[in-house]
Amino acid sequence: MTRQKSYLYPFTALVGQEKLKRALLLNAVNQRLGGILVRGEKGTAKSTAVRALAALLPEIEVVKGCPYSCDPGKEESLCPFCREQLKGGQLQRTFRPVRMVELPVSATEDRLVGSLDFEYAIKYGRPRFEPGLLARAHRGIIYVDEVNLLDDHLVDSLLDAAAMGMNVVEREGISYTHPAEFILVGTMNPEEGELRPQLLDRFGFCVQVEGVLEPAERVEIIKRREDFDRNPVGFIEHWVEKELSLRRRIAETRKRLPSVQISREMLELASRLSAEAGVAGHRADLYMVRGSMTLAAWEGRSKILERDVYAAAELVLPHRARDISFPPPQEPQEGGGEEEENPPQEEQQVEEESDGERQENKQEDAAEGEEHEGSRQSEKLPGDLEGGEEKRETSLPSSPEEMVFTIGAPFAVKSIGDQRDRILRTGSGRRSRTKTASRAGRYIRSTMERKNNDLALDATLRAASPYQLSRKRLGVAVAIETQDIREKVREKRIGRFLLFTVDASGSMGARERMVETKGAIFSLLLDAYQKRDRIGMVAFRGQKADLLLPPTSSVERAEKLLAELPTGGKTPLSAGLARAYEVAMNHLHKDPHISPLLIIISDGKANVSMGKEKPLVELRRVAEFIAREERIKTLVVDVEEGGFLSFGLAGELARLLGGEYYKIDDLKADTLVQAVRMYL
Amino acid sequence: MDSTGRTYPFSAIVGQEEMKRGLLLNAVNPRLSGVLIRGEKGTAKSTAVRALAALLPEIEVVEGCVYSCDPRDVSTMCADCRQKVEGGEKLPYRKRKMKVVELPVSATEDRVVGTLDIEQAIKKGEKHFEPGILAQANRGLLYVDEVNLLDDHIVDVLLDSAAMGVNTVEREGVSFTHPASFILVGTMNPEEGELRPQLLDRFGLCVNISGILDPLERVEVVRRRSQFEADPEGFSHLWEGEEIKLRQKIDEAIKLLPQVEIKEEILFLIARIAIEMGVDGHRADLVMMKAAKTTAALEGKEEVSEEDVRRSANLALVHRMRRKPFQELAIDQEKLQGVWGAQQRPNHHHAHSHAHNHSHAHNHSHVHKGNHS
């Protein structure tokens, strides 16, 4: 099939971005550097630079006409096609530039790994393997723009091939293996979500790109871009000399590379640097050594200097280092909540032996004993009863000490409730990817099962093609029988419905806990945004619970409401839960495929009831009631400070609800570490 | 559009000047790569986009080519046309209006990017590509109503082709690429959720609109609307003159655009605005420059003035400001004014308002000259 060509912006005409350019050039020189991941904000010439590199790639020797670009020098690893040719005598050799193969995020698996060639099968009645992108990319580069949006099953295929250096295909009656050694180049905007750690680790280098801040350089960027847009041919001609000389330098560096020596000290320096960064595995050392060798060669030296190693480390370590975590997805707000140490947790065990009833009484007593207002600014010793309990008398909903707290610093959150499920669902979002029963969603593979009348034409044809010679074909080229029919299996990212159920009572105001709580909700909102969840918000305080935000996908509105959410008054926790339950059930009614997750953020210190029961008794009843509805998942975020007199009531609530339980500090987690845990 | 298929005339839309300008600029210069219109329900967003269709210029397209290739530009041709040209063939072409192609929110991926041609496969046992919406939209305007409700995986596909002007298909047994360069126009109601940042950036310009508050204007909106609904034919006839004038203005601007010059100091002003306002990346600079040039062209001028930059800055910046998470899309106007303040000498404020008036007067004379010639 044909490809459309378009003019590429010349690499040498790129302004600034020296680190990115160097990383790309090193990879052009040395095919064993493991590729690059380019992370950066939008509009920073990430893709332009990568695509421009394609024009500079050096030539390699290949077997002429071989679909797998076999290396004629390596007779031991030839593909079947070349082995056949070799039997007949000499291999025909030719030179061609290293290929850059683009993998679009909309690709289907059959095109990536290859599949049965149905045209051939129909004509000759024999199956033949039709090579896919992995074959095209052998000894070259696979480029994925927006690599963080690539579907999981494609990532899996990529990783499998990358790990083995081979593409093993077992599908549609075809069994085929061919070499597939390639380096991966990816570009991504981290605002759209992070990469899986295994995939991350595949990239030799990682470069973070930012916009240029120098006015003169910016002007130069505008001018050049405009010149290129107006007259691409002329522009390319203008830069052709520079391009040629850069190509020559790449070729020379390639020749020089084998003569570069690395000393023991430099090797040690490399491994020390990766050890210091807390890097797991040895891939980093390897790439660092290769990177510094290539750098030395690039500068015409055969001896590696310390600065080569440091420069290589800068490219190799950022995405692997444990202690240099990626910055939060967006600009953090003022306030240093992140650095705060975890409060001491040992005392929490103290309460364990006491049963719920006793705790409850204690809590009641404590509440009655506390006569002072929930004055937030008052200095209290840690371990003091959290002074948030209000007076027993029923107070007006808007008590005079009502306050609005700012939002604490956001942090990366643990993945919550992220497991694939097997129920067929509809919806659109990214939290979980599920097979969908509707005909929308991304076509990932085919199945023989007949359910939706969602014909997978390509798969059906492939299934039918081998039998065509023996079938009666009346006026058509392909006779399809029932047993050939294949249907599409589609996958769709399903967002969840997250219903934040927020305690806005006076007790939350103590010691700026609301600031931290808002920070936590805010972080969850960030996460929800990246995963395209629907969200809603119920807040409870004083005597009642309100639905502040009906189910929506506008995280912006939630954030605004959150910022404005005042604190003060009693804790009608059971009312809050009941209201949340109601909202969740309504949502389930409308959209039975999306399971709601109630995120209850509270210290659990209920002190107002809806009916005649004691608050905690009523709470228990409501919680147990909600627990019976299996479609509603719950998660309790305990904002009670750990300390000598913590009650652990929120933990008890989580147990009753049968839901997950987190201390507010548990939510903060290194993105990488949590992601590893999730996928291993 | 009403039941008879009549479209409300663009020139009859009351107010919403920024939105209209954003659309007109794109009609003149497709390189601006589109506009996103954000606003509440009932603010004439869709009406305006559909009305623009009548004003779009004519383009030359290769006869019979599904991708509407430009017969004069080999670099952007589809593989078929290119092959013919390279084989020495002369391509037949015709002139037609630039198309508006609508991308429904419910569209499936195969409809959008294209897929395996079922007929050819079964009848001939051959693999051929059946073009989708992106192919139709090449060299036209791709309109997505409620763009914020678009499925995630469709957005991914859009991002790809919007950035490169090429649609790369590797699916369902087909491997194919074809030109897909389009003006992306989206409308949305922000109450129903925001756009993904990456998609946001693909829209060259962005306008936030709100309902009209002026009572007189509101009355006028209703009056015209009911007139149109009662007698679409007559209403369109009534506005025909205005529409022709506007169409002429667009045509003149298209001709003038390649000659529009921009001084170095204006480029520095643009760069400084981008830096001071803290935008992400460099696309804002480029778009600001292109929008300023196009603004100048629309007003019949051959050189970009500061005022042109001023009038384009909002459109190019509003969706590219580096925001705190979930902050509303908006521009800190004071800050923007500050950049201007720094640009001009302290006691320049007074002088400036003169310059403003002056340039307006200037424009008009140019426009008139343009119309007569």
Short mmCIF file of C-alpha atoms in Angstrom, two decimals, chain A residues 340 370 372-390 401-406 503-518 566-569 571 603 605 639-642 664:
data_model
loop_
_atom_site.label_atom_id
_atom_site.label_comp_id
_atom_site.label_asym_id
_atom_site.label_seq_id
_atom_site.Cartn_x
_atom_site.Cartn_y
_atom_site.Cartn_z
CA GLU A 340 5.30 16.91 55.76
CA GLU A 370 -15.59 19.31 74.88
CA HIS A 372 -15.13 24.84 73.56
CA GLU A 373 -15.68 25.79 69.96
CA GLY A 374 -13.82 24.17 67.16
CA SER A 375 -11.45 27.06 67.10
CA ARG A 376 -9.06 26.18 64.36
CA GLN A 377 -6.25 28.48 65.16
CA SER A 378 -5.94 27.50 68.80
CA GLU A 379 -2.66 25.85 69.55
CA LYS A 380 -3.20 22.35 70.69
CA LEU A 381 -0.80 19.69 71.69
CA PRO A 382 -0.64 16.79 69.33
CA GLY A 383 -2.70 14.04 70.79
CA ASP A 384 -5.07 16.47 72.35
CA LEU A 385 -8.62 15.60 71.56
CA GLU A 386 -9.17 17.03 68.14
CA GLY A 387 -10.91 20.13 69.22
CA GLY A 388 -13.43 20.10 66.48
CA GLU A 389 -16.41 18.82 68.42
CA GLU A 390 -19.16 21.30 68.55
CA GLU A 401 -17.16 30.34 63.20
CA GLU A 402 -17.77 29.05 59.71
CA MET A 403 -14.61 29.28 57.74
CA VAL A 404 -13.33 28.63 54.28
CA PHE A 405 -9.99 26.93 53.99
CA THR A 406 -7.64 26.99 51.10
CA ASP A 503 -17.13 16.04 56.00
CA ALA A 504 -17.30 19.81 56.37
CA SER A 505 -18.05 19.89 60.04
CA GLY A 506 -16.25 21.99 62.57
CA SER A 507 -14.03 19.14 63.63
CA MET A 508 -12.50 19.22 60.20
CA GLY A 509 -11.39 22.75 60.80
CA ALA A 510 -9.07 21.86 63.61
CA ARG A 511 -5.42 22.37 63.04
CA GLU A 512 -5.89 23.16 59.39
CA ARG A 513 -7.05 19.66 58.67
CA MET A 514 -9.47 20.99 56.11
CA VAL A 515 -6.56 22.44 54.18
CA GLU A 516 -5.00 19.05 53.95
CA THR A 517 -8.31 17.41 53.24
CA LYS A 518 -9.00 19.77 50.42
CA PRO A 566 -17.02 26.34 54.17
CA THR A 567 -16.38 24.39 57.32
CA GLY A 568 -18.19 24.54 60.63
CA GLY A 569 -20.95 22.91 62.60
CA THR A 571 -21.00 16.13 61.94
CA ASP A 603 -12.66 11.57 60.72
CA LYS A 605 -16.74 11.37 64.47
CA VAL A 639 -8.42 12.48 58.16
CA GLU A 640 -8.13 11.99 61.87
CA GLU A 641 -4.66 12.76 63.00
CA GLY A 642 -2.77 9.86 64.38
CA ILE A 664 -4.85 10.66 54.44
#
